[in-house]
Every structure is written in structure tokens, then in C-alpha cells.
Short mmCIF file of C-alpha atoms and ligand atoms in Angstrom, two decimals:
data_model
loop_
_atom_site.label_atom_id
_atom_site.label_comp_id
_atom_site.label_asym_id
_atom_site.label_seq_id
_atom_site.Cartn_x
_atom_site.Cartn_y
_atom_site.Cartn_z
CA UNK A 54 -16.65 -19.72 28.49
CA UNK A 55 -16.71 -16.24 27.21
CA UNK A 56 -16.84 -15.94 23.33
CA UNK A 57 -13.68 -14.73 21.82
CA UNK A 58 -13.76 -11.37 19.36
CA UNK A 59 -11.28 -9.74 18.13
CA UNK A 60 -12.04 -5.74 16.71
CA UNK A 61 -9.14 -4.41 14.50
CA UNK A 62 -8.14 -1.07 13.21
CA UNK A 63 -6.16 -0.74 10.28
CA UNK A 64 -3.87 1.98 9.67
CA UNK A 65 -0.80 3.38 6.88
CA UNK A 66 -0.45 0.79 3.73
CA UNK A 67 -1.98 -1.41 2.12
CA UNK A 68 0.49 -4.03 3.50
CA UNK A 69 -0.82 -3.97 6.64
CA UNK A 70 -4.26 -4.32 5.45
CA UNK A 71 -2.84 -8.03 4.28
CA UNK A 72 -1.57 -8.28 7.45
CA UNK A 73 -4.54 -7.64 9.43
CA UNK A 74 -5.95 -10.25 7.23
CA UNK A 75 -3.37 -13.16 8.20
CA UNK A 76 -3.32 -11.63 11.67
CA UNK A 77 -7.09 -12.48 12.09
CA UNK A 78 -6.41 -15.97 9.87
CA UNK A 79 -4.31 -16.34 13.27
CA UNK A 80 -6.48 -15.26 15.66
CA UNK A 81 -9.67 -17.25 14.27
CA UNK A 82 -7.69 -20.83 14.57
CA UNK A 83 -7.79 -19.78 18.29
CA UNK A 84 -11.18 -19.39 18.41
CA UNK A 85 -11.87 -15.58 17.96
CA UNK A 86 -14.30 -14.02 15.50
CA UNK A 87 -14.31 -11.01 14.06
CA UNK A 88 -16.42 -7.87 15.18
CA UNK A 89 -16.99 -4.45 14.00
CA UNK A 90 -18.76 -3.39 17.16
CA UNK A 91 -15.49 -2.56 19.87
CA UNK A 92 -17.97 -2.58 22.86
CA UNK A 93 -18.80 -6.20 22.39
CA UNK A 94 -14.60 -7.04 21.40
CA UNK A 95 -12.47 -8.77 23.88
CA UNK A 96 -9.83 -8.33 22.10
CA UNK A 97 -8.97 -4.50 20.45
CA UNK A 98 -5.79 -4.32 18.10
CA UNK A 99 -4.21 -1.72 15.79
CA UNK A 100 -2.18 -2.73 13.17
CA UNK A 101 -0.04 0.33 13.25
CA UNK A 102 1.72 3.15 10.65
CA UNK A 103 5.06 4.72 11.98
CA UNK A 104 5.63 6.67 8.40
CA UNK A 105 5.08 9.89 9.53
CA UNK A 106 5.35 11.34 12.95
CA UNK A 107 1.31 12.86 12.67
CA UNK A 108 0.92 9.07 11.93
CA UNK A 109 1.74 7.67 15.19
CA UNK A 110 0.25 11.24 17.04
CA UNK A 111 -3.12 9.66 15.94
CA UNK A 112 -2.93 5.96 17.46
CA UNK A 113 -1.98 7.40 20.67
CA UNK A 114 -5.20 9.16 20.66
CA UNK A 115 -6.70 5.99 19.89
CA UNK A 116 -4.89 4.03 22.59
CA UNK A 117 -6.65 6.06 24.92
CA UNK A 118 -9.97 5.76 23.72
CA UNK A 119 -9.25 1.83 23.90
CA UNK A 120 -8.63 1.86 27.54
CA UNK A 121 -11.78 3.47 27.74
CA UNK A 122 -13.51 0.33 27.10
CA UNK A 123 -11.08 -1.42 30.10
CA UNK A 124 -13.48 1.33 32.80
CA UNK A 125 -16.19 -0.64 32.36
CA UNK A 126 -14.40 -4.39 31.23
CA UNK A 127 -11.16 -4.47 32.84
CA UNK A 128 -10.57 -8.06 31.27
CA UNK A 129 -10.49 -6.79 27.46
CA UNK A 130 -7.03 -6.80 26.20
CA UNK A 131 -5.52 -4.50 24.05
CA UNK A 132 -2.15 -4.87 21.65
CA UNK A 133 -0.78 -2.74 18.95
CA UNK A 134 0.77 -4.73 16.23
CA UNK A 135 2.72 -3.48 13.23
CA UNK A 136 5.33 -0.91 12.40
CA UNK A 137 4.42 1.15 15.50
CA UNK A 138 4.58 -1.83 17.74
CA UNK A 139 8.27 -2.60 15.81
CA UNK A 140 9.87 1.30 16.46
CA UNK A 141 8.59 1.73 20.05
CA UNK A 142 8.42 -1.65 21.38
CA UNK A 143 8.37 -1.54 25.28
CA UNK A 144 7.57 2.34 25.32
CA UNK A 145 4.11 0.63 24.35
CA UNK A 146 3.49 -1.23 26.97
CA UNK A 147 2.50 1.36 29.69
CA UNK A 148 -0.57 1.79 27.74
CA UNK A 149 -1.67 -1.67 26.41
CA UNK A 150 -1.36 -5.24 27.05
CA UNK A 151 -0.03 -6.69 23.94
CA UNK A 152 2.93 -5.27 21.33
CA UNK A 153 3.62 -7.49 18.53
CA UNK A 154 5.78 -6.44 15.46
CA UNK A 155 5.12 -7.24 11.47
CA UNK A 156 7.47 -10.47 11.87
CA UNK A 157 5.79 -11.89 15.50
CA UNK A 158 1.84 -12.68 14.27
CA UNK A 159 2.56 -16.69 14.56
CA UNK A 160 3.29 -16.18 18.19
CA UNK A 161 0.38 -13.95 19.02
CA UNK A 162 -1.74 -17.02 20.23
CA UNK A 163 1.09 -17.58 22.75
CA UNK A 164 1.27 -14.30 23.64
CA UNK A 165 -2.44 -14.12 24.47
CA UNK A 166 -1.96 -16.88 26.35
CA UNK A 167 0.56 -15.38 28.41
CA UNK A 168 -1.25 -11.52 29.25
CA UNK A 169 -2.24 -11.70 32.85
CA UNK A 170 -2.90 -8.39 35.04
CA UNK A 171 0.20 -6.12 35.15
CA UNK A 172 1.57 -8.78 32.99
CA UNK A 173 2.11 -7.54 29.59
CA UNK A 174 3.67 -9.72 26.78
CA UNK A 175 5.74 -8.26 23.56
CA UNK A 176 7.60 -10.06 20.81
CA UNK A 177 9.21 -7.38 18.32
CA UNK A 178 11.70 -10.03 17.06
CA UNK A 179 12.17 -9.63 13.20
CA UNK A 180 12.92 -12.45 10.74
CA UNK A 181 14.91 -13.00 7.88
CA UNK A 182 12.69 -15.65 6.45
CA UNK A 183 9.01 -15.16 7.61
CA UNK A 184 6.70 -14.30 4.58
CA UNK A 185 3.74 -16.47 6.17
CA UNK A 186 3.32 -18.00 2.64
CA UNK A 187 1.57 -21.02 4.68
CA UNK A 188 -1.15 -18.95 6.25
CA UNK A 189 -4.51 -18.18 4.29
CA UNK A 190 -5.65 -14.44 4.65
CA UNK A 191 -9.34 -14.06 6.07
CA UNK A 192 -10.26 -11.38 3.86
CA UNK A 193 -11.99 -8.43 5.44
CA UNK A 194 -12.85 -6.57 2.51
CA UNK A 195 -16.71 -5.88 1.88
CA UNK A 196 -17.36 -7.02 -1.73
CA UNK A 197 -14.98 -9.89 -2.44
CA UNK A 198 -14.23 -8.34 -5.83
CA UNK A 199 -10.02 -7.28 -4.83
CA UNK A 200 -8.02 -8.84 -2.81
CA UNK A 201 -4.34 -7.83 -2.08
CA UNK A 202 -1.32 -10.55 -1.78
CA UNK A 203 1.91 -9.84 -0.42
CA UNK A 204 4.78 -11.38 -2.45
CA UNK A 205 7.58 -9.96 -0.18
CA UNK A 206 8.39 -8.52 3.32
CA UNK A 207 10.66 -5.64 4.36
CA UNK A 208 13.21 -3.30 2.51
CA UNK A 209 16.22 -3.82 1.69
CA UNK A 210 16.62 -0.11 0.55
CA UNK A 211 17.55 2.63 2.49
CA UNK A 212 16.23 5.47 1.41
CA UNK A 213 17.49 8.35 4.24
CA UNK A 214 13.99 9.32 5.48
CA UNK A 215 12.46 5.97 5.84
CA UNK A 216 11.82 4.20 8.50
CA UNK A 217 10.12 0.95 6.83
CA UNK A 218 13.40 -0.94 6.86
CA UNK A 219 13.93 -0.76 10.90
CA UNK A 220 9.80 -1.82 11.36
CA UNK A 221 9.52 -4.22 8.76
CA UNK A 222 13.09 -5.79 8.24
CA UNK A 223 15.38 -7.33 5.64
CA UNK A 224 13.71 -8.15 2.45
CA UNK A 225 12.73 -11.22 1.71
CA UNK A 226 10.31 -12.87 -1.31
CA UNK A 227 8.11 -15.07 -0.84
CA UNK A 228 7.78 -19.20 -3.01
CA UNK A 229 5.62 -18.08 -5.96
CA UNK A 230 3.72 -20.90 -5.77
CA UNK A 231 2.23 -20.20 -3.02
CA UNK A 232 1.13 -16.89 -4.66
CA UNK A 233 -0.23 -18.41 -7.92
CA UNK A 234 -1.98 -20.75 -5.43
CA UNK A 235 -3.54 -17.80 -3.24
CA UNK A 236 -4.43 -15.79 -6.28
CA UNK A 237 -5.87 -19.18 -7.81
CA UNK A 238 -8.18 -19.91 -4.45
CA UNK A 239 -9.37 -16.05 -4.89
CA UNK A 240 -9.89 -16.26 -8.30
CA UNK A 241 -12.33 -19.77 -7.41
CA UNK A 242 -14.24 -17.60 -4.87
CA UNK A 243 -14.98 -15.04 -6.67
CA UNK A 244 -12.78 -12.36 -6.82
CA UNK A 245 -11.84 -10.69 -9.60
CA UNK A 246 -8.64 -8.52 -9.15
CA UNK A 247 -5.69 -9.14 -7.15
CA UNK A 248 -2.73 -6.50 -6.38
CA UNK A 249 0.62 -7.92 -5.41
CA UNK A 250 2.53 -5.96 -2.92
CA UNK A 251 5.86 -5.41 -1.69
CA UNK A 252 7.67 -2.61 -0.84
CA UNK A 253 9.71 -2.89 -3.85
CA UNK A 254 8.15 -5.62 -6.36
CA UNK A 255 10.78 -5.11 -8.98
CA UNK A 256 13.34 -6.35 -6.33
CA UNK A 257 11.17 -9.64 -6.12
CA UNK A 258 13.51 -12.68 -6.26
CA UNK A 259 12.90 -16.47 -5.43
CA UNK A 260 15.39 -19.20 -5.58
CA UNK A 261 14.07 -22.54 -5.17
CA UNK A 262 15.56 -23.86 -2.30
CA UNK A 263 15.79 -27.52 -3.53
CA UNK A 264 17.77 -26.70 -6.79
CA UNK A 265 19.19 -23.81 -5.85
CA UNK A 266 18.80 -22.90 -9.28
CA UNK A 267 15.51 -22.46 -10.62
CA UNK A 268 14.73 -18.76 -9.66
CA UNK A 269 11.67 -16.39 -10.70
CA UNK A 270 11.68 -12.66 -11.31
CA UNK A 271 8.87 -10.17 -10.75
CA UNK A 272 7.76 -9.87 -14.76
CA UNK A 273 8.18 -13.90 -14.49
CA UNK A 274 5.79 -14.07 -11.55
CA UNK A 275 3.55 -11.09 -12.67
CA UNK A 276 3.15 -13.61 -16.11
CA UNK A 277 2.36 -16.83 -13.53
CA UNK A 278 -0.56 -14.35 -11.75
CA UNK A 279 -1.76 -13.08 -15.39
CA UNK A 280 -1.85 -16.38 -16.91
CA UNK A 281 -4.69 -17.74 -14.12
CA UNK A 282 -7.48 -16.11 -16.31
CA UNK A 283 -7.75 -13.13 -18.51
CA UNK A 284 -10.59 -12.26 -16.96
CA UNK A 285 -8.61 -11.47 -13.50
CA UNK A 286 -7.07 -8.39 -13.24
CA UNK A 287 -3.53 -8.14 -11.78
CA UNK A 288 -2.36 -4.52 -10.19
CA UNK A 289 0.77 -4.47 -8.24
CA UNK A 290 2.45 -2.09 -5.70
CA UNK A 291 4.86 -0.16 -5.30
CA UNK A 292 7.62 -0.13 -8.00
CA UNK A 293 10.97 1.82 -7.54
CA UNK A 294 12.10 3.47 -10.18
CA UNK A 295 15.45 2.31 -9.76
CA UNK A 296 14.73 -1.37 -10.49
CA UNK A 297 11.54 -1.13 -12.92
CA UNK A 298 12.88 -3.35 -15.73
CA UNK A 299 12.39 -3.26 -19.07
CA UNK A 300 10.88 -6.94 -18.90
CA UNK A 301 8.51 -5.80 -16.06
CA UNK A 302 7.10 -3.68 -18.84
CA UNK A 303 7.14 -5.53 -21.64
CA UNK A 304 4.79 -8.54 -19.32
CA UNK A 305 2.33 -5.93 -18.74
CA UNK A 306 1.83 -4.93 -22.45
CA UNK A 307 1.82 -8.52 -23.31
CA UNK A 308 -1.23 -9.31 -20.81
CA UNK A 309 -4.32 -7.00 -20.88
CA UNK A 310 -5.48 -8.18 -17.70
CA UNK A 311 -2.43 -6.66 -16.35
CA UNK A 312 -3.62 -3.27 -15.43
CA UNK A 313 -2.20 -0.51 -17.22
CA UNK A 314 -1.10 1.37 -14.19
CA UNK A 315 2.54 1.98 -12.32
CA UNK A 316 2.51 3.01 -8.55
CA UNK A 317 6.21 5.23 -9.21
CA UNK A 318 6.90 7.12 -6.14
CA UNK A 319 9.78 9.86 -7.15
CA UNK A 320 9.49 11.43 -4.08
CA UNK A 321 11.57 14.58 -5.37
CA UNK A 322 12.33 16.44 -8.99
CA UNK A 323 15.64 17.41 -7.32
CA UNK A 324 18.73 15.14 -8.19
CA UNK A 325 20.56 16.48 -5.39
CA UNK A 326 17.61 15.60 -3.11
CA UNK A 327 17.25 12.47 -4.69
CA UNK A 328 21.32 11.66 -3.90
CA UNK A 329 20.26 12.83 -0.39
CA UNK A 330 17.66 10.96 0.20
CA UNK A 331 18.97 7.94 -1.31
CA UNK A 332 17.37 6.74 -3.78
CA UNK A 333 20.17 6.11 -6.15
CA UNK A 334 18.17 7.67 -9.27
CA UNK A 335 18.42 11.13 -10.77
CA UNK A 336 16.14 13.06 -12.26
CA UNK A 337 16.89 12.18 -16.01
CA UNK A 338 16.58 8.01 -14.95
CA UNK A 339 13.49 9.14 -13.61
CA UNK A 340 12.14 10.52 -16.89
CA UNK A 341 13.82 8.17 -19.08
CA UNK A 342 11.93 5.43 -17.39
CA UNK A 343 8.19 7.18 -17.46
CA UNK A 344 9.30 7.54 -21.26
CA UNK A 345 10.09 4.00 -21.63
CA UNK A 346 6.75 3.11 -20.27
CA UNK A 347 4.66 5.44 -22.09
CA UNK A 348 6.57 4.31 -25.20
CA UNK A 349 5.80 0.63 -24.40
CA UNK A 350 2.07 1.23 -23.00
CA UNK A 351 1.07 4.88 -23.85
CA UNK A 352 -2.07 4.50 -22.08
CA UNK A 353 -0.93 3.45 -18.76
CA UNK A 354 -1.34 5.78 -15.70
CA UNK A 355 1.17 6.80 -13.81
CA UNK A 356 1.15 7.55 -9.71
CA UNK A 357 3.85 8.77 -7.60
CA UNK A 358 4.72 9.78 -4.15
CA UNK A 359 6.16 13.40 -3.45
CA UNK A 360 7.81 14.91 -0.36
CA UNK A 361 7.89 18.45 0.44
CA UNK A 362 10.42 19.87 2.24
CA UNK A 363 13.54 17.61 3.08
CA UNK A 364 16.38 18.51 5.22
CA UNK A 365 18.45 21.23 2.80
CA UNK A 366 15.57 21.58 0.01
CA UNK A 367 16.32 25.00 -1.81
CA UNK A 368 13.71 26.83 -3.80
CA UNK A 369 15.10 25.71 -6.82
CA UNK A 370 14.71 21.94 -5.64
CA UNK A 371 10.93 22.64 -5.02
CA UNK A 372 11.14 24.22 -8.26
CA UNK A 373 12.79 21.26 -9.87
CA UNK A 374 9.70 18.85 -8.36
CA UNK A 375 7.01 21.04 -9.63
CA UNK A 376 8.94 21.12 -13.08
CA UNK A 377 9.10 17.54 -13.02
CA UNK A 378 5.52 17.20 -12.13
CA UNK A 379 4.40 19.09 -15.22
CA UNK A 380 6.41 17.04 -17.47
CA UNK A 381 5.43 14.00 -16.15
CA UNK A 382 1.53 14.90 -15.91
CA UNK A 383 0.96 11.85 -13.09
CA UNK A 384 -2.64 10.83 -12.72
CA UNK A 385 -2.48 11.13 -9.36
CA UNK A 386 -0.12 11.58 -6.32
CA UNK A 387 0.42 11.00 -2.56
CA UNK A 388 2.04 14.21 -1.25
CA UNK A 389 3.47 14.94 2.27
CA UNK A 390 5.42 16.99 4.10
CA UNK A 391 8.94 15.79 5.19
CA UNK A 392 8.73 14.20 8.49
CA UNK A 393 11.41 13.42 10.45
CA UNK A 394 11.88 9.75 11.89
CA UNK A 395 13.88 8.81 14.94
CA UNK A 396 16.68 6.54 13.73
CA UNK A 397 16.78 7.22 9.94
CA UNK A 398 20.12 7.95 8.52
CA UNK A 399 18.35 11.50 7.84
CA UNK A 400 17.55 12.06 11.56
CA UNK A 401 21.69 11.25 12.20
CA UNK A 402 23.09 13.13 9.20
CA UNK A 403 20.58 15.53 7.77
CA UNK A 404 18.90 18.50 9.83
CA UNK A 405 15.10 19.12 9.78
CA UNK A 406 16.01 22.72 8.83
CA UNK A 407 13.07 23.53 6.66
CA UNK A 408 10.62 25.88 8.66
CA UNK A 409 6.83 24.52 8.88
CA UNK A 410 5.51 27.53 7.24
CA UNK A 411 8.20 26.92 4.34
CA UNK A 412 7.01 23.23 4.11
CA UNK A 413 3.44 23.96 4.02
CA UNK A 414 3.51 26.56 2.14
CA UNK A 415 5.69 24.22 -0.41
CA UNK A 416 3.23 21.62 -0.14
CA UNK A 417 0.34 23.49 -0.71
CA UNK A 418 2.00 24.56 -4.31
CA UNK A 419 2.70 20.61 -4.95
CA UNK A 420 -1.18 19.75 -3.90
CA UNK A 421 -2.59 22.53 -6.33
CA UNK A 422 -0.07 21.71 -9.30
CA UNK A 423 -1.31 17.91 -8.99
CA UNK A 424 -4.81 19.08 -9.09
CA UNK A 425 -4.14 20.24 -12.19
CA UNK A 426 -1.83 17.55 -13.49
CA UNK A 427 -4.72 15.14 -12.66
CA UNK A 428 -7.23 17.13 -14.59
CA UNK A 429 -5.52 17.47 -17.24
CA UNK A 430 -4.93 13.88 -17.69
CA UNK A 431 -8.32 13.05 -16.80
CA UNK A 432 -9.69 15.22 -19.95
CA UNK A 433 -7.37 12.53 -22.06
CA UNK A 434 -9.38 10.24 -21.38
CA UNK A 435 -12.68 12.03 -22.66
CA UNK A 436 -14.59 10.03 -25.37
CA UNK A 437 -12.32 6.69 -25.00
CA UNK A 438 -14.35 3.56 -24.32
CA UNK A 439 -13.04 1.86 -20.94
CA UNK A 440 -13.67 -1.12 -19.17
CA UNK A 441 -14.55 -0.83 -15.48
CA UNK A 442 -14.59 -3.30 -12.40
CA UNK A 443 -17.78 -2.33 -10.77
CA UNK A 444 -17.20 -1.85 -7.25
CA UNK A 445 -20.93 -1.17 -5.81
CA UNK A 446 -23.00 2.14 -6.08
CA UNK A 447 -21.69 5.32 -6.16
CA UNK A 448 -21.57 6.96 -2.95
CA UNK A 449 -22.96 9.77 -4.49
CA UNK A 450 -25.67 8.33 -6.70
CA UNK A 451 -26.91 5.09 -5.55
CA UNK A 452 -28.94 4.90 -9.13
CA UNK A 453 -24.86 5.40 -10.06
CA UNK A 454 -22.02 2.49 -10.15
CA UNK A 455 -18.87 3.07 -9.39
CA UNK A 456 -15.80 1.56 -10.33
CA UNK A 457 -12.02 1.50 -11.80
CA UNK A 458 -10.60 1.50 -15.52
CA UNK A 459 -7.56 -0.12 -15.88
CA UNK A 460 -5.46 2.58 -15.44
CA UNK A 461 -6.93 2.79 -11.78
CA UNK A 462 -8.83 6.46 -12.59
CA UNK A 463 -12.30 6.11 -10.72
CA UNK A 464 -15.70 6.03 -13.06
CA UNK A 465 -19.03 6.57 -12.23
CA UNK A 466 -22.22 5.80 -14.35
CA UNK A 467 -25.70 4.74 -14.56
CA UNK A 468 -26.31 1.68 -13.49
CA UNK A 469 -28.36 -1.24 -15.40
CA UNK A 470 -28.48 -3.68 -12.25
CA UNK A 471 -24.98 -4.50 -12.49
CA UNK A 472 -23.38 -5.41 -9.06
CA UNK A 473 -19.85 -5.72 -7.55
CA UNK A 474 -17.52 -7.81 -9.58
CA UNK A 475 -18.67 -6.90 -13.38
CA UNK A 476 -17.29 -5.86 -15.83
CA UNK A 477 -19.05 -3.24 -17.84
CA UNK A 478 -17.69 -0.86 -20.69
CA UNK A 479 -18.60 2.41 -20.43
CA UNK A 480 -17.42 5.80 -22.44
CA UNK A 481 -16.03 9.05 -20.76
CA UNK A 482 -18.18 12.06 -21.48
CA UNK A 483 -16.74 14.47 -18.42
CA UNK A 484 -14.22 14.69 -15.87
CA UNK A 485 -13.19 16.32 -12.61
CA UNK A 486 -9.59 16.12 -11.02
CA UNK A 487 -10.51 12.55 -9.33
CA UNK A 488 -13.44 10.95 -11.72
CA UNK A 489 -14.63 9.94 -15.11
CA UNK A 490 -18.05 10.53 -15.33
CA UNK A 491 -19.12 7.78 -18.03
CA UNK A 492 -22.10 7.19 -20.32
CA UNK A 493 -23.35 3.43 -21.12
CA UNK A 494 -22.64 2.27 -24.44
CA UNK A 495 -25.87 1.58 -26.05
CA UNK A 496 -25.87 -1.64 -28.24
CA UNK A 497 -27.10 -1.62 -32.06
CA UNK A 498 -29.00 -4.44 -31.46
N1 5AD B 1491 8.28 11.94 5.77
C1 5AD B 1491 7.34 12.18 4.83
N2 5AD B 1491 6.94 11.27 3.94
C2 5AD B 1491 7.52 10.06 3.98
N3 5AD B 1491 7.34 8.96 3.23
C3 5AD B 1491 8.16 7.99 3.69
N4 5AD B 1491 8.88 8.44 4.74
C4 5AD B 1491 8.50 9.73 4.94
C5 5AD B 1491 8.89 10.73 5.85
N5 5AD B 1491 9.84 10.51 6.77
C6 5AD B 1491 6.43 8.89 2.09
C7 5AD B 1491 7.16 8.55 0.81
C8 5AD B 1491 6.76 7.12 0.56
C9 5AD B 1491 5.37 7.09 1.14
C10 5AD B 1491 4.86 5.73 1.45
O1 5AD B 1491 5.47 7.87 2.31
O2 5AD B 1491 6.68 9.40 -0.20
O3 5AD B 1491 6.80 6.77 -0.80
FE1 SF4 B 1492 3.20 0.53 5.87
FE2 SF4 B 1492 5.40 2.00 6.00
FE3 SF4 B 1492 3.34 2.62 7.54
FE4 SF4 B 1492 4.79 0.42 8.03
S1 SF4 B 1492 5.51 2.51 8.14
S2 SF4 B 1492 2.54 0.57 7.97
S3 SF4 B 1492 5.34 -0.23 5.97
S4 SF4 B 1492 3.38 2.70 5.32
#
């Protein structure tokens, strides 16, 4: 018989790279193996990203370079899986053989089962109770140093330009157990930091089912993770600054292996944007909670998320962001365009009014402002002593490591024959808008 392998692209959040990773869990208790070589791959699958429309533009242009492979191997299947696979669903299937949403991996070996010629099988059914808390992730990463664990599925939010809640479903959390126990099993093997994820952590909520009474928080289960050894790190993503508790904070300063950095996407300075977009925060919560942090853990970095041009946004709105932005100083920030999704409240209720140019030229501003933010708050951290996770050699140097401080801001310095998976402390002598360049710390000894 044929050998089974599977080759799979990853695309959008970090999410889906878990999911890839229980997908091919999956996939390998039928048999398949992984491959990185798509020529040799009888199955192809892309775990998709429907966030923005330029997104989805790009997997098209990579369905069609999969069928490529069918010219010469008409018998190699090909499925798109993920948020992608959720919005379009039977659009899909023109193109490919397989379409499987975030909530349908268990029945992929059925599915496979099922693909004949001009016989093309899809299951985009989502679930109010799938977390696949049973299933062990194969982990694809290279070095075996981080590992990511999802704690929850879906959104329960609906935020007026997002389209995660109609792909990924209602939220649920998933037994904390069964987190402490996969965070436990990577911890044995090896790895040394683990970053829950969810699309909202601080809306993490379990309720043992047998009881019905004992229930556990996020800052309870963030405790559970930190507890395992101090010698793990725990990072977590993505908090929303409406539900960022107090407590959530107060675990993190209690535990220095929980990293001293908050994923805060605020998406707009603009309270009337905000109230459009639906985020049910203005922009004083906003800034009361970065204060609350930085009063609890002044050193911890700060992230965020920032969209340019949504439907109505004034000059003075933009203004209001890059105000905001200043204040804040974030160490670093995802910023995009507004992009309009099909089925969104926005796309019903809002207009896409704002020109291209006007976006653009908006984000452009955003982009060089955060250039500076993130220089400036690199040049903080000049002549502080931090502790890094070595990741491997820099890309640039390979006499150089590379690696993250706690606060997530990348470091690079010479190496002494460390590898991936130490811990070394090193001192900040100079930085540019994206590193620490470090010196060693030489011993008295
Ligand atoms: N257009 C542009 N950016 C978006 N994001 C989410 N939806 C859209 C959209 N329709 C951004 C938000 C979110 C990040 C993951 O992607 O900033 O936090
Ligand atoms: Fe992740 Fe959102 Fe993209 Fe889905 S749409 S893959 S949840 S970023």
C-alpha cells in the first residue's frame, strides 16, 4: 500500500498552529506521517485565516498551486481546514477535495475515507462542547523549547468587524486538568515555556461537571500552569481589556515564571470607534487598566492590536489612536487596515466608507509612530540585566544566540555554546526598534 503523508500549511494565529498540531495528532493515528516536502505528500492541507480579506486572497493563490501537484498525481487529495473552510464552506469545494471547519478535525479520518473522484466530502458543523482536551498535540515546532496550549475555543464576543465568532463558534473552556496535564507532559519532555491561548483568556471559565460547583478562573488556572515548576515559563494570549481582572494581575506578579508580558489588543484610541466596534471599553478603561498593570508589574510589556480606518473613522479618531499610542508607549503592535468581512454586524450596519488612500495613508502614520513607541521602550531597557530563553542562533550571527526576556522583547548575544532551551542572563548594552542587543555577564570568579 502506498505510504500515507500528510504536508500542512499553517496560516493567521497562533490557534491554528495548535490546531494543526491536534489535526496531525489525528491524522497520524490513521497512519499518515508528516512531510515537509509537498511533492512526495498525499495528502496537502491548509489550516486557513479568514481575518482579513488579503488573508483569504493569498490561500486561493495557494489552492492553485496545490492542484498543480494533482497534473502529475491525480490521486493526492487536497482539503482546507480552519476558519476559511468554516466562512466559505461549499464555495470550497470546486477547487479541493476536502473542507473541514475548526470544530470537524475528529471526523477528518472519516472524511478521508469517504473522498472518491468528483466526490468531495465537507463537515463545517460547529460545536458547543468540542475543546479536544482528549487529544495529544504532535508538536511541529523545531526546537521543543515552546509549546502553545489552547485552554478555550471560539468567541463569545462580538466585536462588529470580526469574523472569529461565525468560523470558530460559541466559546467554550476547556477541564483544566487536562491543561495542567498537557503542560506537565511538555514540561517532562523538555520544553520549557508554554503559552495558553484563547481568544479571550480572561473569559476562561470551567465548572466541574460532576459538582457543578467547583469552578476555576483564568488567574486560578494561570497559578495551576505556574505552580508545575518555576523554571517553566507561562505566556498567555490574547487578553481583552474588558475582562483583564485585577486577580489575573496580581497571579502574574506573584509567579516570576509568569512572563511579564500582556497581549492587549485596543484596536482603536477612539471611544466612539470603540462603541462602534463593540468592544464595550472606552478609552479611559483602556488606560486605567495599562495603569493598573504597570502599577502592579512596572516592568511588564505591553502589545496591542490597532486598526486603521473603520467604517466612519474621523481625523480626530485617528488622532485619538495615535494620542493613545504615545501615552501608552506599547512595546510592540500588530497594525492593519480595516477590512471588511462578509457577515459581520459591520458589513450589515456600518459602511466601508474610508477611501484606500485615506486608510493607508492612516496606517502608514500608526506603523511609523509604533516604530518609535517601540524604540523608545526598547532604550528602557538599556543596562538592566535580563534573563533570556535561548531559542537557537541568531539568524544574523550564527556565533550570536538569540532569544526572549520575559517581557517577550527579542535579544541577541554572543554565544558560549549554549543551545535551545537555556536560560542565560545577559545585560542590554543597545537597541533597535525590534532587539536588545546584549552583552554576557562576566562572573567574578
Ligand atoms: N479588519 C482588520 N483587522 C481586523 N482584525 C480583526 N478583524 C479585522 C478586520 N475585519 C484584527 C484585530 C484583531 C487581530 C487579530 O486582527 O486587530 O485583534
Ligand atoms: Fe485565527 Fe481569527 Fe484567522 Fe481564524 S480568523 S485563523 S481565529 S486569526
Amino acid at each position: 500500500m502506498m505510504e500515507k503523508k500528510v504536508y500542512i500549511e499553517t496560516y493567521g494565529c497562533q490557534m491554528n498552529v495548535n490546531d494543526s498540531e491536534v489535526v496531525l495528532s489525528i491524522l497520524q493515528d490513521e497512519g499518515y506521517s508528516l512531510t515537509e516536502n509537498i511533492e512526495e505528500a498525499t495528502l496537502i492541507l491548509a489550516n486557513t485565516c479568514s481575518i482579513r480579506d488579503n488573508a483569504e486572497q493569498r490561500i486561493w493563490g495557494r489552492i492553485d498551486q496545490f492542484r498543480l501537484q494533482k497534473r502529475t498525481r491525480p490521486e493526492v487529495i487536497i482539503g482546507i481546514l480552519g476558519c476559511m473552510a468554516e466562512r466559505l464552506k461549499e464555495k470550497l469545494l470546486t477547487k479541493v477535495d476536502l473542507v473541514a471547519g475548526p470544530d470537524s478535525y475528529r471526523s477528518l479520518p472519516s472524511l478521508l475515507r469517504a473522498i472518491a473522484p468528483e466526490r468531495p466530502q465537507i463537515n463545517v458543523l460547529l460545536s458547543h462542547e468540542e475543546t479536544y482536551a482528549d487529544i495529544k498535540p504532535v508538536r511541529m515546532d523545531k526546537n521543543g523549547v515552546s509549546a502553545f496550549i489552547s485552554i478555550m475555543r471560539g468567541c463569545n464576543n462580538v466585536c462588529s468587524y470580526c469574523v472569529v465568532p461565525y468560523t470558530r463558534g460559541a466559546e467554550r473552556s476547556r477541564d483544566p486538568f487536562t491543561i495542567v496535564n498537557e503542560a506537565k507532559d511538555l514540561w517532562s519532555r523538555g520544553y520549557k515555556e508554554v503559552t495558553l491561548l484563547g481568544q479571550n483568556v480572561d473569559s476562561y471559565h470551567w465548572i466541574d461537571k460532576e459538582t457543578g460547583k467547583h469552578s476555576t478562573n483564568f488567574a486560578q488556572l494561570l497559578e495551576m500552569v505556574a505552580k508545575i515548576s518555576p523554571d517553566l515559563r507561562v505566556r498567555f494570549s490574547t487578553s481583552h481589556p474588558k475582562d483583564i481582572s485585577d486577580e489575573v494581575i496580581y497571579t502574574m506578579a506573584m509567579y516570576g515564571n509568569i512572563c511579564r508580558h500582556i497581549h492587549l489588543p485596543v484596536q482603536s484610541g477612539s471611544s466612539i470607534m470603540l462603541e462602534k466596534m463593540r468592544r464595550k471599553y472606552n478609552r479611559e478603561w483602556y488606560l486605567e487598566r495599562v495603569a493598573k498593570i504597570r502599577s502592579v508589574i512596572p516592568d511588564c510589556g505591553i502589545t496591542t492590536d490597532v486598526i486603521a480606518g473603520f467604517s466612519g473613522e474621523t481625523e480626530q479618531d485617528h488622532q485619538d489612536t495615535l494620542t493613545l499610542m504615545e501615552k501608552v508607549v506599547f512595546d510592540s503592535a500588530f497594525m492593519f487596515a480595516y477590512s471588511e468581512r462578509p457577515g459581520t454586524l459591520a458589513s450589515k450596519k456600518y459602511p466601508d466608507d474610508i477611501p484606500y488612500e485615506v486608510k493607508t495613508k492612516r496606517l502608514n502614520e500608526i506603523i511609523e509612530l509604533q516604530g518609535k513607541m517601540s524604540l523608545k521602550s526598547n532604550e528602557k531597557e538599556i543596562g538592566k540585566t535580563v534573563k533570556v530563553l535561548v531559542e537557537g542562533p541568531s539568524k544574523k550571527n550564527p556565533a550570536e544566540l538569540c532569544g526572549r526576556a520575559s517581557n517577550n522583547k527579542m535579544c541577541v548575544f554572543p554565544s558560549k555554546g549554549e543551545k535551545a532551551g537555556d536560560y542565560c542572563e545577559v545585560e542590554v548594552v543597545s537597541v533597535t526598534s525590534a532587539t536588545l542587543i546584549c552583552k554576557r555577564i562576566e562572573s567574578y570568579i
